[in-house]
mmCIF file of C-alpha atoms in Angstrom:
data_model
loop_
_atom_site.group_PDB
_atom_site.id
_atom_site.type_symbol
_atom_site.label_atom_id
_atom_site.label_comp_id
_atom_site.label_asym_id
_atom_site.label_seq_id
_atom_site.Cartn_x
_atom_site.Cartn_y
_atom_site.Cartn_z
ATOM 1 C CA MET Y 1 44.637 2.191 0.955
ATOM 2 C CA ARG Y 2 41.330 1.082 -0.582
ATOM 3 C CA ILE Y 3 40.513 1.008 -4.280
ATOM 4 C CA GLY Y 4 37.694 -0.265 -6.487
ATOM 5 C CA ILE Y 5 38.541 -2.424 -9.503
ATOM 6 C CA ILE Y 6 36.144 -3.041 -12.392
ATOM 7 C CA GLY Y 7 37.037 -5.852 -14.807
ATOM 8 C CA LEU Y 8 38.730 -8.941 -13.387
ATOM 9 C CA GLY Y 9 40.128 -10.637 -16.481
ATOM 10 C CA ARG Y 10 43.674 -11.905 -16.956
ATOM 11 C CA MET Y 11 45.245 -8.670 -15.746
ATOM 12 C CA GLY Y 12 42.509 -6.986 -13.708
ATOM 13 C CA GLY Y 13 42.081 -9.980 -11.438
ATOM 14 C CA ASN Y 14 45.799 -10.351 -10.831
ATOM 15 C CA ILE Y 15 46.130 -6.625 -10.128
ATOM 16 C CA ALA Y 16 43.478 -6.965 -7.446
ATOM 17 C CA VAL Y 17 45.192 -9.969 -5.871
ATOM 18 C CA ARG Y 18 48.646 -8.350 -5.973
ATOM 19 C CA LEU Y 19 47.316 -5.270 -4.198
ATOM 20 C CA THR Y 20 45.879 -7.375 -1.373
ATOM 21 C CA ARG Y 21 49.247 -9.092 -1.020
ATOM 22 C CA HIS Y 22 50.755 -5.664 -0.390
ATOM 23 C CA GLY Y 23 48.278 -4.704 2.312
ATOM 24 C CA HIS Y 24 45.698 -2.794 0.276
ATOM 25 C CA ASP Y 25 41.935 -3.382 0.344
ATOM 26 C CA VAL Y 26 39.968 -3.804 -2.882
ATOM 27 C CA VAL Y 27 36.302 -3.657 -3.795
ATOM 28 C CA VAL Y 28 35.954 -5.708 -6.976
ATOM 29 C CA HIS Y 29 33.346 -6.189 -9.677
ATOM 30 C CA ASP Y 30 33.151 -8.219 -12.865
ATOM 31 C CA ARG Y 31 30.093 -8.731 -15.035
ATOM 32 C CA THR Y 32 30.487 -12.478 -14.421
ATOM 33 C CA ALA Y 33 29.668 -13.155 -10.779
ATOM 34 C CA SER Y 34 31.748 -16.340 -10.617
ATOM 35 C CA VAL Y 35 34.841 -14.374 -11.708
ATOM 36 C CA THR Y 36 34.269 -11.847 -8.925
ATOM 37 C CA ASP Y 37 33.856 -14.671 -6.405
ATOM 38 C CA ALA Y 38 37.084 -16.329 -7.584
ATOM 39 C CA ILE Y 39 39.114 -13.154 -7.048
ATOM 40 C CA VAL Y 40 37.667 -12.699 -3.568
ATOM 41 C CA GLN Y 41 38.776 -16.250 -2.768
ATOM 42 C CA ARG Y 42 42.283 -15.648 -4.148
ATOM 43 C CA ALA Y 43 42.764 -12.348 -2.331
ATOM 44 C CA GLU Y 44 45.084 -12.156 0.651
ATOM 45 C CA GLY Y 45 43.721 -12.007 4.165
ATOM 46 C CA GLY Y 46 40.103 -11.285 3.271
ATOM 47 C CA ARG Y 47 41.070 -7.905 1.830
ATOM 48 C CA ALA Y 48 38.746 -8.180 -1.193
ATOM 49 C CA THR Y 49 35.037 -7.416 -1.172
ATOM 50 C CA GLY Y 50 33.017 -8.553 -4.165
ATOM 51 C CA VAL Y 51 30.012 -6.576 -5.404
ATOM 52 C CA ASP Y 52 27.476 -7.167 -8.169
ATOM 53 C CA SER Y 53 27.326 -3.726 -9.805
ATOM 54 C CA VAL Y 54 29.271 -0.564 -10.513
ATOM 55 C CA GLU Y 55 26.889 1.335 -8.247
ATOM 56 C CA ALA Y 56 27.585 -1.078 -5.387
ATOM 57 C CA LEU Y 57 31.315 -0.717 -5.976
ATOM 58 C CA VAL Y 58 31.177 3.071 -5.646
ATOM 59 C CA LYS Y 59 29.011 2.731 -2.529
ATOM 60 C CA GLY Y 60 31.594 0.349 -1.098
ATOM 61 C CA LEU Y 61 34.182 3.140 -1.231
ATOM 62 C CA GLU Y 62 32.131 5.558 0.855
ATOM 63 C CA GLY Y 63 34.096 7.222 3.611
ATOM 64 C CA ASP Y 64 37.373 7.338 1.679
ATOM 65 C CA THR Y 65 38.984 10.774 1.433
ATOM 66 C CA HIS Y 66 39.154 10.343 -2.332
ATOM 67 C CA ARG Y 67 37.337 7.420 -3.901
ATOM 68 C CA VAL Y 68 39.568 5.670 -6.441
ATOM 69 C CA VAL Y 69 38.249 3.319 -9.123
ATOM 70 C CA TRP Y 70 40.521 1.362 -11.490
ATOM 71 C CA VAL Y 71 38.849 0.342 -14.780
ATOM 72 C CA MET Y 72 40.472 -2.691 -16.442
ATOM 73 C CA LEU Y 73 38.238 -3.384 -19.434
ATOM 74 C CA PRO Y 74 38.726 -3.798 -23.202
ATOM 75 C CA ALA Y 75 39.500 -0.517 -24.948
ATOM 76 C CA GLY Y 76 36.699 1.167 -26.870
ATOM 77 C CA LYS Y 77 32.975 1.239 -26.217
ATOM 78 C CA ILE Y 78 33.055 -0.930 -23.088
ATOM 79 C CA THR Y 79 35.600 1.250 -21.310
ATOM 80 C CA GLU Y 80 33.951 4.432 -22.568
ATOM 81 C CA ALA Y 81 30.571 3.393 -21.170
ATOM 82 C CA CYS Y 82 32.088 2.484 -17.810
ATOM 83 C CA VAL Y 83 34.003 5.760 -17.485
ATOM 84 C CA GLN Y 84 30.896 7.742 -18.409
ATOM 85 C CA GLN Y 85 28.861 5.833 -15.805
ATOM 86 C CA LEU Y 86 31.487 6.460 -13.131
ATOM 87 C CA GLY Y 87 31.402 10.133 -14.057
ATOM 88 C CA THR Y 88 27.793 10.231 -12.876
ATOM 89 C CA LEU Y 89 28.472 8.321 -9.639
ATOM 90 C CA LEU Y 90 31.707 9.903 -8.409
ATOM 91 C CA GLY Y 91 32.331 13.497 -7.401
ATOM 92 C CA LYS Y 92 34.838 16.188 -6.601
ATOM 93 C CA GLY Y 93 38.199 14.863 -5.475
ATOM 94 C CA ASP Y 94 37.615 11.305 -6.700
ATOM 95 C CA VAL Y 95 39.903 9.529 -9.161
ATOM 96 C CA ILE Y 96 39.161 7.309 -12.169
ATOM 97 C CA ILE Y 97 42.035 5.171 -13.445
ATOM 98 C CA ASP Y 98 41.915 3.544 -16.876
ATOM 99 C CA GLY Y 99 44.494 0.771 -16.804
ATOM 100 C CA GLY Y 100 43.545 -0.762 -20.149
ATOM 101 C CA ASN Y 101 44.791 0.056 -23.619
ATOM 102 C CA SER Y 102 42.627 3.045 -24.488
ATOM 103 C CA TYR Y 103 43.500 5.406 -27.331
ATOM 104 C CA TYR Y 104 45.327 8.348 -25.816
ATOM 105 C CA LYS Y 105 43.169 10.949 -27.567
ATOM 106 C CA ASP Y 106 40.135 9.448 -25.806
ATOM 107 C CA ASP Y 107 42.005 9.960 -22.524
ATOM 108 C CA VAL Y 108 42.567 13.640 -23.268
ATOM 109 C CA ARG Y 109 38.845 14.108 -23.964
ATOM 110 C CA ARG Y 110 37.703 12.151 -20.915
ATOM 111 C CA ALA Y 111 40.070 14.025 -18.624
ATOM 112 C CA GLU Y 112 38.669 17.354 -19.787
ATOM 113 C CA GLU Y 113 35.070 16.202 -19.355
ATOM 114 C CA LEU Y 114 35.664 14.781 -15.876
ATOM 115 C CA SER Y 115 37.732 17.741 -14.747
ATOM 116 C CA ALA Y 116 34.630 19.915 -15.099
ATOM 117 C CA LYS Y 117 33.076 17.745 -12.363
ATOM 118 C CA GLY Y 118 36.155 17.864 -10.161
ATOM 119 C CA ILE Y 119 37.028 14.231 -10.946
ATOM 120 C CA SER Y 120 40.638 13.384 -11.777
ATOM 121 C CA TYR Y 121 41.387 10.978 -14.633
ATOM 122 C CA VAL Y 122 44.609 8.976 -14.731
ATOM 123 C CA ASP Y 123 45.521 6.775 -17.702
ATOM 124 C CA VAL Y 124 47.870 3.933 -16.821
ATOM 125 C CA GLY Y 125 49.593 2.030 -19.605
ATOM 126 C CA THR Y 126 50.128 -1.365 -18.001
ATOM 127 C CA SER Y 127 52.646 -3.935 -19.244
ATOM 128 C CA GLY Y 128 53.301 -7.280 -17.649
ATOM 129 C CA GLY Y 129 50.613 -9.586 -18.994
ATOM 130 C CA VAL Y 130 49.681 -12.714 -17.107
ATOM 131 C CA TRP Y 131 53.042 -12.691 -15.309
ATOM 132 C CA GLY Y 132 52.409 -9.398 -13.535
ATOM 133 C CA LEU Y 133 50.996 -11.013 -10.402
ATOM 134 C CA GLU Y 134 54.442 -12.323 -9.444
ATOM 135 C CA ARG Y 135 56.799 -10.109 -11.488
ATOM 136 C CA GLY Y 136 54.939 -6.830 -11.075
ATOM 137 C CA TYR Y 137 53.717 -4.442 -13.757
ATOM 138 C CA CYS Y 138 55.651 -1.827 -15.679
ATOM 139 C CA MET Y 139 53.371 1.221 -15.658
ATOM 140 C CA MET Y 140 53.419 4.463 -17.609
ATOM 141 C CA TYR Y 141 50.758 6.884 -16.432
ATOM 142 C CA GLY Y 142 49.442 10.354 -17.150
ATOM 143 C CA GLY Y 143 47.197 12.700 -15.206
ATOM 144 C CA PRO Y 144 47.120 15.567 -12.724
ATOM 145 C CA LYS Y 145 50.102 15.510 -10.374
ATOM 146 C CA GLU Y 146 47.899 15.669 -7.263
ATOM 147 C CA ALA Y 147 45.956 12.572 -8.306
ATOM 148 C CA ALA Y 148 49.118 10.772 -9.402
ATOM 149 C CA ASP Y 149 50.731 11.445 -6.039
ATOM 150 C CA TYR Y 150 47.615 10.273 -4.181
ATOM 151 C CA ILE Y 151 47.535 6.877 -5.921
ATOM 152 C CA ASP Y 152 51.316 6.395 -5.646
ATOM 153 C CA PRO Y 153 50.978 3.716 -2.915
ATOM 154 C CA ILE Y 154 48.824 1.668 -5.300
ATOM 155 C CA LEU Y 155 51.251 2.005 -8.182
ATOM 156 C CA ALA Y 156 54.269 1.294 -5.993
ATOM 157 C CA ALA Y 157 52.652 -1.960 -4.856
ATOM 158 C CA LEU Y 158 51.935 -3.039 -8.422
ATOM 159 C CA ALA Y 159 55.365 -2.103 -9.802
ATOM 160 C CA PRO Y 160 58.133 -4.727 -9.979
ATOM 161 C CA GLY Y 161 60.703 -2.680 -8.050
ATOM 162 C CA LYS Y 162 64.417 -2.560 -8.829
ATOM 163 C CA GLY Y 163 64.830 -6.323 -8.616
ATOM 164 C CA ASP Y 164 68.107 -7.630 -10.016
ATOM 165 C CA VAL Y 165 68.204 -5.279 -13.029
ATOM 166 C CA LEU Y 166 71.590 -3.606 -13.287
ATOM 167 C CA VAL Y 167 71.688 0.040 -12.270
ATOM 168 C CA THR Y 168 71.948 2.457 -15.214
ATOM 169 C CA PRO Y 169 74.954 4.792 -14.876
ATOM 170 C CA ASN Y 170 74.136 8.461 -14.146
ATOM 171 C CA ARG Y 171 70.581 7.742 -12.961
ATOM 172 C CA ASP Y 172 71.253 10.140 -10.082
ATOM 173 C CA ALA Y 173 71.474 13.073 -12.496
ATOM 174 C CA PRO Y 174 69.102 16.000 -11.855
ATOM 175 C CA GLY Y 175 65.724 15.805 -13.577
ATOM 176 C CA LEU Y 176 65.498 12.011 -13.677
ATOM 177 C CA ASP Y 177 62.566 10.410 -11.857
ATOM 178 C CA PRO Y 178 63.675 7.722 -9.351
ATOM 179 C CA ARG Y 179 60.333 5.936 -9.780
ATOM 180 C CA ALA Y 180 61.437 4.822 -13.241
ATOM 181 C CA GLU Y 181 63.949 2.485 -11.584
ATOM 182 C CA GLN Y 182 61.061 0.947 -9.651
ATOM 183 C CA GLY Y 183 59.149 0.224 -12.874
ATOM 184 C CA TYR Y 184 56.571 3.012 -12.895
ATOM 185 C CA LEU Y 185 56.648 6.560 -14.239
ATOM 186 C CA HIS Y 186 54.419 9.640 -14.293
ATOM 187 C CA CYS Y 187 54.830 10.649 -17.934
ATOM 188 C CA GLY Y 188 52.847 13.906 -17.940
ATOM 189 C CA PRO Y 189 49.236 15.055 -18.398
ATOM 190 C CA SER Y 190 46.284 12.753 -19.060
ATOM 191 C CA GLY Y 191 46.835 10.780 -22.243
ATOM 192 C CA SER Y 192 50.614 10.676 -21.984
ATOM 193 C CA GLY Y 193 50.661 7.334 -20.170
ATOM 194 C CA HIS Y 194 48.685 5.508 -22.822
ATOM 195 C CA PHE Y 195 50.648 7.304 -25.547
ATOM 196 C CA VAL Y 196 53.943 5.965 -24.161
ATOM 197 C CA LYS Y 197 52.422 2.487 -23.738
ATOM 198 C CA MET Y 198 51.142 2.678 -27.325
ATOM 199 C CA ILE Y 199 54.662 3.307 -28.627
ATOM 200 C CA HIS Y 200 55.947 0.532 -26.349
ATOM 201 C CA ASN Y 201 53.572 -1.884 -28.060
ATOM 202 C CA GLY Y 202 54.563 -0.643 -31.506
ATOM 203 C CA ILE Y 203 58.193 -1.390 -30.650
ATOM 204 C CA GLU Y 204 57.093 -4.765 -29.324
ATOM 205 C CA TYR Y 205 55.560 -5.556 -32.721
ATOM 206 C CA GLY Y 206 58.880 -4.834 -34.434
ATOM 207 C CA MET Y 207 60.959 -6.872 -31.988
ATOM 208 C CA MET Y 208 58.618 -9.839 -32.212
ATOM 209 C CA GLN Y 209 58.630 -9.692 -35.999
ATOM 210 C CA ALA Y 210 62.439 -9.649 -36.160
ATOM 211 C CA PHE Y 211 62.643 -12.803 -34.026
ATOM 212 C CA ALA Y 212 59.897 -14.454 -36.057
ATOM 213 C CA GLU Y 213 61.554 -13.771 -39.407
ATOM 214 C CA GLY Y 214 64.985 -14.829 -38.152
ATOM 215 C CA PHE Y 215 63.735 -18.185 -36.898
ATOM 216 C CA ASP Y 216 61.780 -18.701 -40.127
ATOM 217 C CA ILE Y 217 64.929 -18.136 -42.206
ATOM 218 C CA MET Y 218 66.878 -20.589 -40.068
ATOM 219 C CA LYS Y 219 64.140 -23.220 -40.194
ATOM 220 C CA SER Y 220 63.949 -22.884 -43.980
ATOM 221 C CA LYS Y 221 67.697 -23.459 -44.383
ATOM 222 C CA ASN Y 222 66.842 -27.130 -44.939
ATOM 223 C CA SER Y 223 64.463 -26.283 -47.794
ATOM 224 C CA PRO Y 224 64.495 -28.443 -50.960
ATOM 225 C CA VAL Y 225 64.735 -25.238 -53.018
ATOM 226 C CA LEU Y 226 68.369 -25.012 -51.912
ATOM 227 C CA ALA Y 227 71.235 -27.026 -53.270
ATOM 228 C CA GLU Y 228 71.850 -30.040 -51.062
ATOM 229 C CA GLY Y 229 75.267 -28.771 -50.014
ATOM 230 C CA ASP Y 230 73.773 -25.488 -48.836
ATOM 231 C CA ARG Y 231 71.244 -27.037 -46.500
ATOM 232 C CA PHE Y 232 71.483 -27.056 -42.685
ATOM 233 C CA ASP Y 233 69.096 -28.964 -40.423
ATOM 234 C CA LEU Y 234 69.067 -26.525 -37.497
ATOM 235 C CA ASN Y 235 67.434 -27.118 -34.134
ATOM 236 C CA MET Y 236 65.300 -24.064 -33.361
ATOM 237 C CA ALA Y 237 64.847 -24.855 -29.661
ATOM 238 C CA ASP Y 238 68.595 -25.173 -29.082
ATOM 239 C CA ILE Y 239 69.360 -21.963 -30.972
ATOM 240 C CA ALA Y 240 66.792 -20.032 -28.950
ATOM 241 C CA GLU Y 241 68.302 -21.445 -25.768
ATOM 242 C CA VAL Y 242 71.921 -20.603 -26.603
ATOM 243 C CA TRP Y 243 70.941 -17.050 -27.558
ATOM 244 C CA ARG Y 244 69.434 -16.621 -24.083
ATOM 245 C CA ARG Y 245 72.904 -17.108 -22.609
ATOM 246 C CA GLY Y 246 74.855 -13.885 -22.988
ATOM 247 C CA SER Y 247 73.840 -12.794 -26.493
ATOM 248 C CA VAL Y 248 72.909 -9.197 -27.274
ATOM 249 C CA VAL Y 249 69.403 -10.278 -28.328
ATOM 250 C CA SER Y 250 68.586 -11.954 -25.004
ATOM 251 C CA SER Y 251 65.220 -10.727 -23.735
ATOM 252 C CA TRP Y 252 61.934 -11.820 -22.231
ATOM 253 C CA LEU Y 253 60.537 -12.287 -25.751
ATOM 254 C CA LEU Y 254 63.405 -14.663 -26.508
ATOM 255 C CA ASP Y 255 62.758 -16.487 -23.227
ATOM 256 C CA LEU Y 256 59.144 -17.038 -24.269
ATOM 257 C CA THR Y 257 60.226 -18.182 -27.729
ATOM 258 C CA ALA Y 258 62.679 -20.681 -26.261
ATOM 259 C CA GLU Y 259 60.014 -22.032 -23.920
ATOM 260 C CA ALA Y 260 57.520 -22.517 -26.754
ATOM 261 C CA LEU Y 261 60.076 -24.211 -29.039
ATOM 262 C CA ALA Y 262 61.278 -26.552 -26.283
ATOM 263 C CA LYS Y 263 57.691 -27.675 -25.777
ATOM 264 C CA SER Y 264 56.870 -28.113 -29.461
ATOM 265 C CA GLY Y 265 59.519 -27.603 -32.130
ATOM 266 C CA GLU Y 266 56.980 -27.251 -34.936
ATOM 267 C CA LEU Y 267 54.607 -25.044 -32.901
ATOM 268 C CA SER Y 268 51.767 -27.107 -34.323
ATOM 269 C CA GLU Y 269 49.412 -25.925 -31.587
ATOM 270 C CA PHE Y 270 49.477 -22.411 -33.055
ATOM 271 C CA SER Y 271 47.630 -21.381 -36.199
ATOM 272 C CA GLY Y 272 49.867 -18.416 -36.929
ATOM 273 C CA GLU Y 273 46.911 -16.090 -37.462
ATOM 274 C CA VAL Y 274 48.216 -13.129 -35.494
ATOM 275 C CA ALA Y 275 45.844 -10.541 -34.060
ATOM 276 C CA ASP Y 276 46.698 -6.905 -33.366
ATOM 277 C CA SER Y 277 45.324 -5.095 -30.336
ATOM 278 C CA GLY Y 278 45.042 -1.613 -31.847
ATOM 279 C CA GLU Y 279 48.122 0.075 -30.411
ATOM 280 C CA GLY Y 280 50.209 -0.935 -33.419
ATOM 281 C CA ARG Y 281 47.793 0.878 -35.723
ATOM 282 C CA TRP Y 282 47.668 3.919 -33.439
ATOM 283 C CA THR Y 283 51.468 4.050 -33.317
ATOM 284 C CA ILE Y 284 51.647 4.225 -37.106
ATOM 285 C CA GLU Y 285 48.937 6.906 -37.142
ATOM 286 C CA ALA Y 286 50.992 8.953 -34.658
ATOM 287 C CA ALA Y 287 54.095 8.536 -36.814
ATOM 288 C CA ILE Y 288 52.184 9.801 -39.840
ATOM 289 C CA GLU Y 289 50.835 12.799 -37.888
ATOM 290 C CA GLU Y 290 54.358 13.681 -36.728
ATOM 291 C CA ASP Y 291 56.070 12.989 -40.107
ATOM 292 C CA VAL Y 292 58.301 10.443 -38.386
ATOM 293 C CA PRO Y 293 59.389 7.417 -40.473
ATOM 294 C CA ALA Y 294 58.554 4.082 -38.822
ATOM 295 C CA PRO Y 295 59.198 1.404 -41.488
ATOM 296 C CA VAL Y 296 59.938 -1.478 -39.098
ATOM 297 C CA MET Y 297 56.792 -1.099 -36.985
ATOM 298 C CA THR Y 298 54.670 -0.489 -40.099
ATOM 299 C CA ALA Y 299 55.955 -3.648 -41.775
ATOM 300 C CA ALA Y 300 55.389 -5.639 -38.566
ATOM 301 C CA LEU Y 301 51.765 -4.465 -38.397
ATOM 302 C CA PHE Y 302 51.114 -5.250 -42.057
ATOM 303 C CA THR Y 303 52.614 -8.715 -41.613
ATOM 304 C CA ARG Y 304 50.005 -9.414 -38.948
ATOM 305 C CA PHE Y 305 47.321 -8.456 -41.469
ATOM 306 C CA ARG Y 306 48.837 -10.842 -44.013
ATOM 307 C CA SER Y 307 49.009 -13.693 -41.498
ATOM 308 C CA ARG Y 308 45.237 -13.937 -41.499
ATOM 309 C CA SER Y 309 45.154 -15.004 -45.144
ATOM 310 C CA GLY Y 310 47.792 -17.737 -44.953
ATOM 311 C CA ASN Y 311 50.775 -18.061 -42.667
ATOM 312 C CA ASN Y 312 54.116 -19.737 -42.060
ATOM 313 C CA PHE Y 313 56.497 -20.610 -39.233
ATOM 314 C CA ALA Y 314 57.238 -16.941 -38.552
ATOM 315 C CA GLU Y 315 53.614 -16.260 -37.672
ATOM 316 C CA LYS Y 316 53.564 -19.276 -35.361
ATOM 317 C CA ILE Y 317 56.548 -17.776 -33.527
ATOM 318 C CA LEU Y 318 54.534 -14.572 -33.101
ATOM 319 C CA SER Y 319 51.534 -16.525 -31.835
ATOM 320 C CA ALA Y 320 53.712 -18.392 -29.353
ATOM 321 C CA GLN Y 321 55.187 -15.141 -28.032
ATOM 322 C CA ARG Y 322 51.758 -13.511 -27.626
ATOM 323 C CA PHE Y 323 50.466 -16.568 -25.778
ATOM 324 C CA GLY Y 324 53.556 -16.555 -23.572
ATOM 325 C CA PHE Y 325 53.355 -12.989 -22.291
ATOM 326 C CA GLY Y 326 49.640 -12.292 -22.473
ATOM 327 C CA GLY Y 327 47.776 -15.582 -22.718
ATOM 328 C CA HIS Y 328 46.441 -14.545 -26.125
ATOM 329 C CA VAL Y 329 44.931 -17.509 -27.978
ATOM 330 C CA GLU Y 330 44.864 -17.173 -31.761
ATOM 331 C CA PRO Y 331 42.023 -18.806 -33.734
ATOM 332 C CA LYS Y 332 42.710 -22.285 -35.085
#
């Protein structure tokens, strides 16, 4: 299958390369020509064609039964402008995929606007960060069933597959989607994919914060404010490592924490000024709209705000985790 990809950053570029490794052809475009050229060079078997404009990308898909374009750009005005431009270049039966982190209410609006032109809009919440090239991407997507079914070969290639994850009992029960075991899931109409990914990221905030606070408490157990007999000089790297081995809190986030602490116990390379990508805020807004209490995720978001006006070891743990899974570099 052939697909166009616009935006070849940390994830967009790897998505393009992974697709070529699975036998798909890609037409790729990035505003920086050297980035486009680099992806063409990395692609498998000459399956990538680089172009210098969105118009050229659409032209490069001519002849396909349904032209499919994946947009992998920063959420907000940049993605909005690109989707609107594609809406003028594509036509009936074509598919626009937004694989970034757009606000789900924008997806609902875009889908309605594009539907009037016969263009299908699919929002794909994509998790996997810089590791997705090798591990695959967990994807939650929303959109018309016909369009979702048409792009299934693309999503199946990007997904991690069952791997060595233990099978969940009763997964063969009626009504359960077998694609979920492969790491991708059609969640419902347009907007639902990014909504589920938004909540995923809100949960991520809370999990990261719990690890950060726990390690901060342990590190501070040697504080001079404590009586000398109450002090412990604990090794953070060793604790993170032992927890990876059979504990109930073992996880990829803990793996990343252990890796960072083994490299630098004080995490001095991190400022601890922790950014938020927007989904945490949107998750809290959704909770307020639905009258659902979300104290953990709210506190985690507010802690990120506080980190920008002075920080401690906990915030450096958060910075290390964000760098580990997404390559996010916090300001020094």
